[in-house]
Amino acid sequence: MCGIVGYIGFREAWPIVIKGLKRLEYRGYDSAGIALIDEDQLNIYKKAGKVKELEDFAGGKNLNGTIGMGHTRWATHGAPSDRNSHPHTSNNGRLSIIHNGIIENYATLKEELLRRGHQFNSDTDTEVLIHLIEEIYKNDATDLLEAVRLALNEVSGAYAIVIMDQDHPDQLIAARKGSPMVIGVGQGEYFIASDATPIIEYTKNVIYLNDNEIAFLKRDELSIKRLDNVEQTPYIQELELQLEMLEKGGYDHFMLKEIYEQPRSIRDCMRGRIYPEEGKVQLGGIKEFADKLKNIDRIIIVACGTSWHAGLVGEYLIEEYARIPVEVEYASEFRYRNPIITEKDVVIAISQSGETADTMAAIEMAKEKGATIFGVCNVVGASIPRITHAGVYTHAGPEIGVASTKAFTAQVTVLTLMAFYMAQQKGTVTNSKLVELLTELDCIPEKITLALQSNDLVRSISEKFKDSRNCLFLGRGSGFPVALEGALKLKEISYIHAEGYPAAEMKHGPIALIDEEMPVVVIATKNSSYEKVISNIQEVKARKGIVIAIVTAGDYEVSKMADYCIEIPDSSEAFLPLLATIPLQLLSYHIAVLRGCNVDQPRNLAKSVTVE
Ligand code: AGP
């Protein structure tokens, strides 16, 4: 959470930084701020609220300078307010910092600095860090780079920081530990950002800073050293990102665009990985572990939020096809238990952003205990793919809407491929069955296009339920994680309270909630639990609940009972989650729009949760 942007070069910094902040706003939008140096004068503008509010506030002020940095905040220490907005400054006001992360020992450091006469203007941990740097800079008669290095050796926590010095308008210092940072390398200019999106239109050459590294940047000079003072050789990579991927492309919201991108994103995810005619799956990223997969005792999946829901779908698929026991854990719970993990275990960590703090901590813990870790990530070059032993990218393309849509279906697709790949290695599924399954999987993008045709119907159903206060989502088998995901989507973007439940569990409690005001969304497609789900629908109807059923095209029986039916194309049970998710995404989208909610940037949320 929090987005940071920095620039040093020959162009005006303000337009680059402000545009960059807009691209990074998905990371947090509690406040925004910018620092620029013009003719040896440090100018800082900051404001609670969105980047637009900062832009309006700064209008007409001195925005000159070819060095600058900006921050968009997701509040941790200190309420969202002007005074807690970044950048923060040192006691003498000459040093300035932006920070993404948390300084855990800030309270102890602050006490000592207060004793030394420092005065603070905010409630943030970040301000403490810049005062500490100033203190070392002043007392140890060292240069700023060394002062930053020494200070960072004293702090615990996570950070991606950029520092500007009014007395040295020709330099930027950046460092990271546990929070992402990319440096764009231009001709006579450098860019810094939390991800590559603010950089892409200026250069495709980037350096992903590693944990515990500090970068020192001048207009025509870059050096990197580690916190232990060892010089590093910068490794420049070329970005594959395209600028159009970051635009709304005619859609009203990124979320809608991303929902509609799913036929393509799923196709991209499968490209070069499935060979339906031969009944073969190839996953280059985990190939070197093919033999190990034949003998593993179990798989543990760790993830958070929507990615955890994808993990639950993975559990059904891997157990069904590869016959390997799977446990699915919330990373945040797993990391604080003392779980039993051995060298024979494979841990699959799922994360769209590849930066989620709890998932990263769970990986580190499992790694220490000797497990083999696979990552399933979307953002190329993010932290998780770099700390795992192997992995498979989802290739869904940048997901800007805070509510995950295409990343979820791409994660499910990768887990489907992994289940089939493991089945292939272990021989738990015949080749002819794999031919059949892969042939059907190959057609899923077209079936998703058909599922998207329910959009108008879903919009009209949304009109009826936009003022609901609660909603239940029910499903069985792999329809259960779909129900969970449907409920999460609705609550996070429309602020309607929603619960996902296994349909059969309803009678053990939630049935008490059902009355004529309660919409109940039921995944009622034709699969092995169809008859049982029909009984659950009858139970809801008997209590006057309103049923919105997701059914297989042509279904007759459910339509006799349900109040509303949304059809999806027929498919094998294995692919049901990919199709049944589509109308639920559309339902939450339309309800949120009709309620006037900010669909792409829902309140209190951030796209990547880099704090625990
Ligand atoms: C999804 O809509 C959410 N905004 C959230 O639950 C998300 O899936 C979760 O924070 C995990 O993020 P990750 O996939 O980037 O690790």
XYZ file of C-alpha atoms and ligand atoms in Angstrom:
628
model
C 0.000 0.000 0.000
C 0.983 3.594 -0.637
C 2.415 4.523 -3.994
C 5.642 6.391 -4.488
C 7.079 8.141 -7.533
C 10.374 9.966 -8.002
C 12.063 11.738 -10.894
C 15.437 13.307 -11.581
C 16.409 14.436 -15.075
C 15.994 17.222 -17.612
C 12.178 17.377 -17.822
C 9.803 19.153 -15.484
C 9.143 16.718 -12.622
C 5.586 17.816 -11.653
C 3.691 16.377 -14.666
C 5.623 13.112 -14.477
C 5.078 12.697 -10.749
C 1.389 13.700 -10.729
C 0.605 11.364 -13.624
C 2.555 8.616 -11.905
C 0.571 9.119 -8.709
C -2.678 8.760 -10.656
C -1.435 5.424 -11.978
C -0.512 4.328 -8.469
C -3.651 5.598 -6.798
C -4.954 2.024 -6.638
C -2.359 1.492 -3.885
C -3.997 3.988 -1.534
C -5.954 7.185 -1.780
C -6.175 8.636 1.718
C -3.907 11.564 0.868
C -1.328 12.671 -1.676
C 1.698 14.937 -1.701
C 4.594 16.109 -3.828
C 8.033 17.626 -3.169
C 9.962 19.570 -5.827
C 13.207 21.517 -5.708
C 13.330 24.733 -7.702
C 16.376 27.000 -7.459
C 17.564 25.421 -4.218
C 14.135 25.775 -2.633
C 12.241 22.697 -1.489
C 8.511 23.093 -2.209
C 6.076 20.613 -0.702
C 2.369 20.387 -1.460
C 0.189 17.820 0.275
C -3.478 17.244 0.857
C -5.820 14.695 2.409
C -7.937 12.960 -0.217
C -7.210 11.862 -3.729
C -4.506 12.953 -6.141
C -7.055 15.174 -7.890
C -7.460 17.174 -4.694
C -3.703 17.656 -4.489
C -3.680 18.754 -8.115
C -6.393 21.355 -7.456
C -4.655 22.537 -4.294
C -1.288 22.956 -6.026
C -2.762 24.798 -9.022
C -1.177 28.232 -9.485
C 1.716 27.495 -7.104
C 5.379 27.097 -8.022
C 5.535 23.665 -9.627
C 8.912 24.075 -11.289
C 11.815 21.722 -10.832
C 13.502 18.867 -12.638
C 13.740 16.797 -9.481
C 10.679 15.706 -7.567
C 8.872 12.942 -5.754
C 5.284 12.141 -4.828
C 3.263 9.869 -2.583
C -0.277 8.530 -2.466
C -1.118 7.180 0.963
C -2.977 4.315 2.559
C -2.924 5.350 6.202
C -1.240 3.176 8.817
C 0.231 5.450 11.509
C -1.859 8.577 11.876
C -5.272 9.399 10.470
C -5.659 10.489 6.837
C -5.095 14.254 7.100
C -3.014 17.034 5.586
C -0.458 16.887 8.401
C 0.036 13.121 8.120
C 0.375 13.245 4.340
C 3.774 12.598 2.794
C 6.344 14.003 2.023
C 7.613 14.576 5.553
C 10.617 16.704 6.412
C 13.514 16.685 8.841
C 13.678 19.023 11.836
C 15.520 21.660 9.825
C 13.130 21.231 6.899
C 15.930 20.605 4.407
C 15.520 16.841 3.973
C 12.328 15.331 2.711
C 11.067 11.728 2.543
C 8.272 9.627 1.064
C 7.708 6.130 2.422
C 5.676 3.024 1.701
C 5.691 0.545 4.584
C 5.906 0.598 8.358
C 8.772 1.472 10.703
C 8.013 -0.877 13.576
C 10.402 0.575 16.174
C 9.413 4.170 15.456
C 8.108 4.801 18.999
C 11.480 4.042 20.650
C 13.354 6.063 18.041
C 10.938 8.959 18.453
C 11.439 9.051 22.233
C 15.179 9.380 21.801
C 14.804 12.056 19.115
C 12.390 14.024 21.299
C 14.998 13.928 24.060
C 17.457 15.409 21.589
C 15.098 18.287 20.892
C 13.381 17.177 17.683
C 9.897 18.486 17.083
C 7.406 16.483 15.078
C 4.627 17.754 12.885
C 2.786 14.505 12.235
C 1.783 11.241 13.893
C 3.631 9.138 11.346
C 6.462 6.637 11.644
C 7.889 8.106 8.429
C 8.654 11.484 9.966
C 10.647 9.711 12.676
C 12.806 8.067 10.031
C 13.762 11.321 8.315
C 14.582 12.904 11.678
C 16.787 9.936 12.513
C 18.594 10.311 9.182
C 19.064 14.017 9.847
C 20.447 13.309 13.319
C 23.046 10.892 11.959
C 23.843 13.197 9.015
C 24.422 16.115 11.367
C 26.358 14.379 14.130
C 28.462 11.868 12.264
C 29.833 14.336 9.715
C 29.059 11.870 6.986
C 27.407 12.260 3.596
C 23.654 11.785 3.245
C 23.931 8.393 1.551
C 25.941 7.036 4.475
C 23.539 8.633 6.959
C 20.625 6.889 5.227
C 22.490 3.583 5.301
C 23.303 3.895 9.004
C 19.757 4.950 9.873
C 18.228 2.051 7.952
C 20.448 -0.306 9.893
C 18.717 0.966 13.033
C 15.125 0.536 11.910
C 12.987 -2.561 11.802
C 9.979 -2.925 9.560
C 9.274 -2.518 5.897
C 9.999 0.389 3.616
C 10.405 1.748 0.152
C 11.678 5.305 0.582
C 12.856 8.198 -1.528
C 14.785 11.099 -0.015
C 15.488 14.567 -1.389
C 17.949 17.078 0.038
C 17.394 20.785 -0.578
C 21.159 21.319 -0.382
C 21.804 18.701 -3.085
C 19.205 19.242 -5.797
C 21.199 16.966 -8.094
C 20.566 13.735 -6.195
C 17.862 11.324 -5.053
C 18.363 8.488 -2.613
C 16.041 5.482 -2.647
C 15.993 2.285 -0.600
C 13.789 -0.722 -0.078
C 13.088 -3.556 2.282
C 9.855 -5.496 1.990
C 8.034 -2.874 -0.116
C 8.370 -2.774 -3.891
C 10.495 -0.330 -5.879
C 11.386 -0.068 -9.555
C 13.921 2.335 -11.072
C 13.419 3.411 -14.688
C 16.639 4.087 -16.544
C 16.478 6.844 -19.193
C 19.085 8.943 -21.018
C 20.176 11.549 -18.484
C 17.168 10.828 -16.272
C 15.904 8.291 -13.752
C 12.425 7.406 -12.557
C 11.462 5.673 -9.333
C 8.107 4.070 -8.605
C 6.302 1.398 -6.602
C 5.564 -0.429 -9.836
C 6.420 0.102 -13.465
C 3.160 1.821 -14.467
C 4.376 5.429 -13.955
C 7.570 4.653 -15.869
C 6.401 2.777 -18.947
C 5.805 5.771 -21.204
C 9.334 7.116 -20.690
C 11.520 4.031 -20.730
C 11.275 0.254 -20.893
C 14.597 -0.275 -19.118
C 14.143 -0.911 -15.435
C 15.973 -2.114 -12.371
C 14.021 -3.869 -9.633
C 15.705 -2.813 -6.428
C 16.211 -5.757 -4.055
C 15.543 -5.800 -0.326
C 18.237 -4.086 1.747
C 19.548 -2.076 -1.198
C 20.059 1.680 -1.429
C 20.225 3.479 -4.754
C 22.017 6.772 -5.239
C 20.816 8.642 -8.324
C 22.121 11.692 -10.126
C 20.960 12.743 -13.586
C 23.690 10.713 -15.275
C 24.815 8.383 -12.541
C 23.390 5.452 -10.640
C 25.002 3.322 -7.982
C 23.506 0.700 -5.712
C 24.848 -0.659 -2.460
C 23.515 -2.970 0.185
C 22.814 -1.962 3.755
C 26.009 -3.777 4.741
C 27.883 -1.354 2.454
C 28.695 -3.825 -0.339
C 28.440 -2.284 -3.836
C 25.985 -4.000 -6.213
C 25.986 -4.201 -9.998
C 22.649 -2.879 -11.300
C 20.746 -5.423 -13.403
C 18.710 -3.712 -16.114
C 15.673 -5.556 -17.485
C 13.250 -4.750 -20.274
C 9.576 -4.259 -19.403
C 6.931 -6.217 -21.294
C 4.128 -3.894 -20.225
C 2.235 -1.909 -22.896
C 0.840 1.572 -22.255
C -2.676 0.681 -23.537
C -2.954 -1.897 -20.765
C -3.093 0.970 -18.279
C -5.939 2.890 -19.922
C -9.694 2.382 -19.486
C -10.110 1.771 -23.220
C -13.626 3.243 -23.453
C -15.037 1.509 -20.377
C -16.493 3.560 -17.522
C -14.349 1.790 -14.966
C -11.220 -0.342 -14.897
C -13.214 -3.045 -13.135
C -15.648 -3.374 -16.045
C -12.802 -3.356 -18.538
C -11.048 -6.071 -16.566
C -14.227 -8.178 -16.348
C -14.541 -7.962 -20.141
C -10.871 -8.764 -20.654
C -11.288 -12.241 -19.207
C -11.655 -14.193 -22.453
C -8.302 -12.723 -23.490
C -6.579 -12.929 -20.100
C -7.502 -16.588 -19.699
C -6.288 -17.302 -23.227
C -2.990 -15.523 -22.410
C -2.714 -17.542 -19.237
C -3.032 -20.854 -21.128
C -0.901 -19.861 -24.113
C 1.973 -22.289 -24.713
C 0.952 -24.316 -21.684
C -1.755 -26.652 -22.989
C -1.625 -29.167 -25.841
C -5.179 -30.525 -25.997
C -4.617 -32.991 -28.835
C -1.777 -34.672 -26.984
C -3.469 -34.353 -23.591
C -0.408 -32.522 -22.254
C 0.216 -29.565 -19.954
C 3.600 -27.868 -19.871
C 4.487 -25.555 -17.044
C 8.048 -24.381 -17.649
C 8.134 -22.503 -14.345
C 7.820 -25.643 -12.208
C 9.289 -28.160 -14.644
C 12.399 -28.802 -12.582
C 10.159 -30.052 -9.765
C 8.225 -32.498 -11.960
C 9.764 -35.544 -10.257
C 9.260 -34.172 -6.789
C 5.561 -33.716 -7.527
C 5.221 -37.471 -8.053
C 6.018 -38.152 -4.415
C 4.757 -35.269 -2.337
C 2.547 -35.992 0.649
C 0.547 -32.809 0.584
C 0.239 -29.277 -0.721
C -0.406 -26.223 1.407
C -1.876 -23.203 -0.346
C -1.355 -19.814 1.325
C -2.994 -16.582 0.198
C -5.249 -13.710 1.259
C -8.642 -12.419 0.129
C -9.653 -13.271 -3.404
C -6.420 -15.188 -3.937
C -7.401 -17.403 -1.004
C -10.710 -18.106 -2.739
C -8.770 -19.148 -5.841
C -6.765 -21.431 -3.528
C -9.992 -23.130 -2.392
C -10.874 -23.838 -6.021
C -7.330 -25.200 -6.421
C -7.935 -27.556 -3.499
C -10.961 -29.111 -5.216
C -9.107 -29.513 -8.488
C -5.794 -30.851 -7.156
C -7.486 -33.344 -4.850
C -9.900 -34.427 -7.585
C -7.372 -34.914 -10.356
C -3.903 -35.310 -8.804
C -5.122 -37.022 -5.628
C -2.748 -35.018 -3.441
C -4.139 -33.770 -0.096
C -4.383 -29.988 -0.046
C -4.750 -27.539 2.828
C -5.719 -23.950 2.114
C -4.586 -21.410 4.690
C -5.059 -17.705 5.234
C -1.458 -16.490 5.099
C -2.126 -14.155 8.028
C -3.160 -17.071 10.273
C -0.641 -19.568 8.987
C 2.350 -17.326 9.692
C 1.466 -16.915 13.355
C 0.843 -20.595 14.068
C 3.560 -23.150 14.416
C 2.399 -25.301 11.519
C 3.899 -28.703 10.852
C 5.810 -28.391 7.586
C 8.433 -30.758 6.232
C 10.810 -30.874 3.273
C 8.296 -33.116 1.516
C 5.665 -30.367 1.453
C 4.990 -28.054 -1.445
C 3.568 -24.654 -0.558
C 1.747 -22.728 -3.272
C 1.583 -19.000 -2.549
C -1.038 -17.156 -4.597
C -0.943 -13.383 -5.006
C -2.032 -11.005 -7.732
C 0.313 -8.239 -6.612
C 3.144 -10.483 -5.459
C 3.651 -8.028 -2.590
C 1.124 -9.025 0.086
C 2.973 -8.834 3.412
C 1.216 -11.761 5.108
C 1.712 -14.041 2.112
C 5.386 -13.100 1.966
C 5.851 -13.828 5.656
C 4.100 -17.199 5.263
C 6.470 -18.054 2.402
C 9.547 -17.132 4.437
C 8.373 -19.282 7.323
C 7.633 -22.324 5.133
C 10.968 -21.868 3.381
C 12.837 -21.910 6.676
C 11.128 -25.197 7.509
C 12.406 -26.700 4.259
C 9.287 -26.733 2.079
C 9.427 -26.142 -1.661
C 7.580 -22.949 -2.535
C 5.743 -22.280 -5.795
C 4.363 -18.825 -6.528
C 1.253 -18.044 -8.559
C 1.560 -14.323 -9.228
C 0.365 -11.779 -11.720
C 2.824 -8.910 -11.415
C 6.033 -9.878 -13.155
C 9.164 -9.113 -11.136
C 7.259 -8.523 -7.874
C 8.688 -9.711 -4.559
C 6.895 -13.073 -4.260
C 8.145 -14.475 -7.580
C 11.603 -13.533 -6.417
C 11.502 -15.312 -3.068
C 9.848 -18.547 -4.246
C 11.715 -21.582 -5.612
C 9.596 -21.751 -8.748
C 6.267 -20.560 -10.029
C 3.763 -19.873 -12.729
C 2.768 -16.362 -13.738
C -0.925 -15.766 -14.385
C -0.293 -13.301 -17.257
C -3.639 -11.532 -16.733
C -2.051 -8.148 -17.461
C -2.189 -5.170 -15.082
C -5.237 -5.213 -12.828
C -6.001 -1.643 -11.780
C -9.470 -1.993 -10.203
C -9.000 -2.651 -6.500
C -11.566 -5.456 -6.666
C -9.868 -8.420 -8.236
C -11.650 -9.914 -11.246
C -9.469 -11.086 -14.126
C -6.635 -11.916 -11.724
C -8.967 -14.328 -9.887
C -9.995 -16.229 -13.010
C -6.364 -16.315 -14.166
C -5.310 -17.729 -10.787
C -8.029 -20.371 -11.067
C -6.811 -21.152 -14.585
C -3.221 -21.608 -13.394
C -4.369 -23.843 -10.539
C -6.431 -25.880 -13.010
C -3.305 -26.275 -15.141
C -1.266 -27.215 -12.076
C -3.849 -29.839 -11.060
C -3.751 -31.373 -14.555
C 0.054 -31.143 -14.657
C 0.376 -32.965 -11.342
C -2.173 -35.538 -12.495
C -0.085 -36.044 -15.625
C 3.110 -36.543 -13.569
C 1.436 -38.924 -11.142
C -0.632 -40.783 -13.729
C -3.819 -40.249 -11.731
C -5.800 -39.316 -14.851
C -5.692 -41.191 -18.137
C -4.334 -39.477 -21.215
C -7.702 -39.716 -22.949
C -9.371 -37.951 -20.016
C -6.721 -35.229 -20.172
C -7.366 -34.827 -23.902
C -11.044 -34.368 -23.088
C -10.442 -31.913 -20.231
C -7.873 -29.811 -22.080
C -10.043 -29.670 -25.186
C -12.827 -28.252 -23.061
C -10.504 -25.888 -21.201
C -9.307 -24.561 -24.539
C -12.896 -23.434 -25.243
C -13.413 -21.683 -21.908
C -12.475 -18.197 -23.218
C -15.305 -18.447 -25.780
C -17.697 -19.663 -23.077
C -16.733 -16.677 -20.937
C -17.625 -14.421 -23.866
C -21.054 -16.068 -23.830
C -21.349 -15.690 -20.054
C -20.631 -11.968 -20.451
C -23.756 -11.681 -22.595
C -25.777 -11.795 -19.384
C -24.625 -8.219 -18.682
C -27.943 -6.484 -19.522
C -29.979 -8.989 -17.566
C -27.614 -8.688 -14.586
C -27.881 -4.904 -14.733
C -31.685 -5.073 -14.587
C -31.549 -7.540 -11.685
C -29.094 -5.195 -9.940
C -31.699 -2.398 -10.106
C -33.964 -4.516 -7.897
C -31.325 -5.194 -5.257
C -29.297 -2.014 -5.154
C -30.879 -0.972 -1.868
C -30.551 -4.334 -0.135
C -28.740 -4.274 3.166
C -27.660 -7.907 3.184
C -27.117 -10.673 0.705
C -26.335 -14.388 0.967
C -24.300 -16.324 -1.578
C -24.582 -20.117 -1.565
C -22.717 -22.815 -3.435
C -21.588 -26.411 -3.042
C -18.369 -28.116 -4.063
C -16.273 -25.743 -6.128
C -19.351 -23.498 -6.235
C -18.654 -22.668 -2.583
C -15.460 -20.637 -3.208
C -17.346 -18.952 -6.052
C -20.037 -17.972 -3.523
C -17.350 -16.630 -1.170
C -15.820 -14.617 -3.974
C -19.238 -13.273 -5.054
C -19.902 -12.113 -1.494
C -16.472 -10.483 -1.148
C -16.910 -8.608 -4.433
C -20.307 -7.280 -3.382
C -19.198 -6.122 0.049
C -15.931 -4.540 -1.009
C -17.315 -2.339 -3.757
C -20.967 -1.722 -2.802
C -20.622 -1.843 1.016
C -23.598 -4.203 1.233
C -23.078 -6.814 3.895
C -22.741 -10.173 2.166
C -21.921 -13.710 3.304
C -20.736 -16.642 1.257
C -21.772 -20.033 2.624
C -21.684 -23.690 1.629
C -25.310 -24.212 0.648
C -25.771 -27.165 2.983
C -24.462 -25.188 5.958
C -27.252 -22.654 5.584
C -29.591 -24.678 7.758
C -27.035 -24.630 10.569
C -27.445 -20.934 11.191
C -27.771 -18.445 8.333
C -31.254 -19.712 7.487
C -32.407 -17.630 10.447
C -31.572 -14.513 8.413
C -33.844 -15.370 5.539
C -37.022 -13.374 5.033
C -38.732 -11.584 2.143
C -36.013 -8.907 2.181
C -33.062 -11.251 1.782
C -31.618 -11.813 -1.695
C -29.934 -15.209 -1.897
C -27.614 -15.827 -4.818
C -27.289 -19.543 -5.466
C -24.792 -21.295 -7.737
C -27.183 -23.890 -9.136
C -25.458 -25.202 -12.246
C -25.842 -28.760 -13.501
C -23.126 -30.649 -11.702
C -22.855 -33.424 -9.132
C -24.599 -31.428 -6.406
C -27.400 -30.061 -8.600
C -30.214 -31.991 -6.885
C -28.952 -31.037 -3.446
C -28.754 -27.354 -4.401
C -32.345 -27.536 -5.631
C -33.358 -28.675 -2.137
C -31.452 -25.715 -0.674
C -33.308 -23.350 -3.010
C -36.589 -24.806 -1.813
C -35.532 -24.208 1.770
C -34.877 -20.557 0.945
C -38.157 -20.162 -0.925
C -40.068 -21.767 1.958
C -38.814 -18.866 4.110
C -39.795 -16.264 1.480
C -36.198 -15.511 0.486
C -35.579 -14.082 -2.982
C -33.492 -16.425 -5.102
C -31.151 -15.273 -7.839
C -29.834 -18.470 -9.391
C -26.796 -18.949 -11.598
C -27.867 -21.824 -13.825
C -26.647 -23.848 -16.762
C -28.023 -22.601 -20.095
C -31.348 -24.284 -20.851
C -32.046 -25.213 -17.227
C -35.726 -25.717 -16.646
C -36.078 -26.997 -13.135
C -34.428 -24.166 -11.196
C -36.193 -21.520 -13.254
C -39.505 -22.836 -11.908
C -38.427 -22.016 -8.348
C -35.993 -19.126 -8.543
C -37.088 -15.496 -8.777
C -34.316 -14.677 -11.259
C -32.093 -16.948 -13.312
C -28.811 -16.014 -14.974
C -27.544 -18.573 -17.455
C -23.947 -19.585 -18.052
C -22.780 -22.068 -20.707
C -22.735 -25.757 -19.853
C -19.362 -27.121 -18.759
C -17.685 -29.869 -16.791
C -17.584 -29.328 -13.066
C -13.851 -28.565 -13.269
C -14.512 -25.330 -15.131
C -17.619 -24.198 -13.301
C -15.755 -21.627 -11.121
C -14.389 -19.867 -14.200
C -17.850 -19.404 -15.678
C -20.045 -18.931 -12.604
C -17.812 -16.118 -11.336
C -18.603 -13.897 -14.337
C -22.239 -12.985 -13.519
C -21.301 -12.447 -9.875
C -18.617 -9.945 -10.878
C -21.155 -8.151 -13.063
C -23.751 -8.194 -10.297
C -21.454 -6.530 -7.756
C -20.233 -4.063 -10.394
C -23.735 -2.898 -11.394
C -25.035 -2.732 -7.833
C -22.022 -0.616 -6.816
C -22.452 1.727 -9.801
C -26.183 2.097 -9.091
C -25.398 2.949 -5.465
C -22.967 5.627 -6.633
C -19.933 3.902 -5.124
C -16.391 4.402 -6.329
C -16.015 1.045 -8.002
C -12.319 1.186 -8.820
C -11.228 2.675 -5.526
C -13.546 1.453 -2.775
C -13.223 3.097 0.606
C -10.583 1.892 3.080
C -9.054 -0.589 0.637
C -5.800 -0.714 -1.263
C -4.829 -2.960 -4.107
C -1.713 -4.383 -2.586
C -1.574 -4.886 1.146
C 2.077 -4.531 2.042
C 1.447 -4.203 5.761
C 0.323 -7.012 8.036
C -9.750 -8.621 -3.926
O -10.849 -8.106 -4.577
C -9.264 -7.896 -2.791
N -9.178 -6.517 -3.013
C -8.237 -8.538 -1.880
O -8.943 -9.487 -1.158
C -6.985 -9.217 -2.486
O -7.341 -10.350 -3.207
C -6.008 -9.568 -1.344
O -5.604 -8.397 -0.704
C -4.817 -10.356 -1.809
O -4.020 -9.629 -2.686
P -2.929 -10.318 -3.581
O -3.597 -11.279 -4.477
O -2.282 -9.196 -4.321
O -1.967 -11.011 -2.651
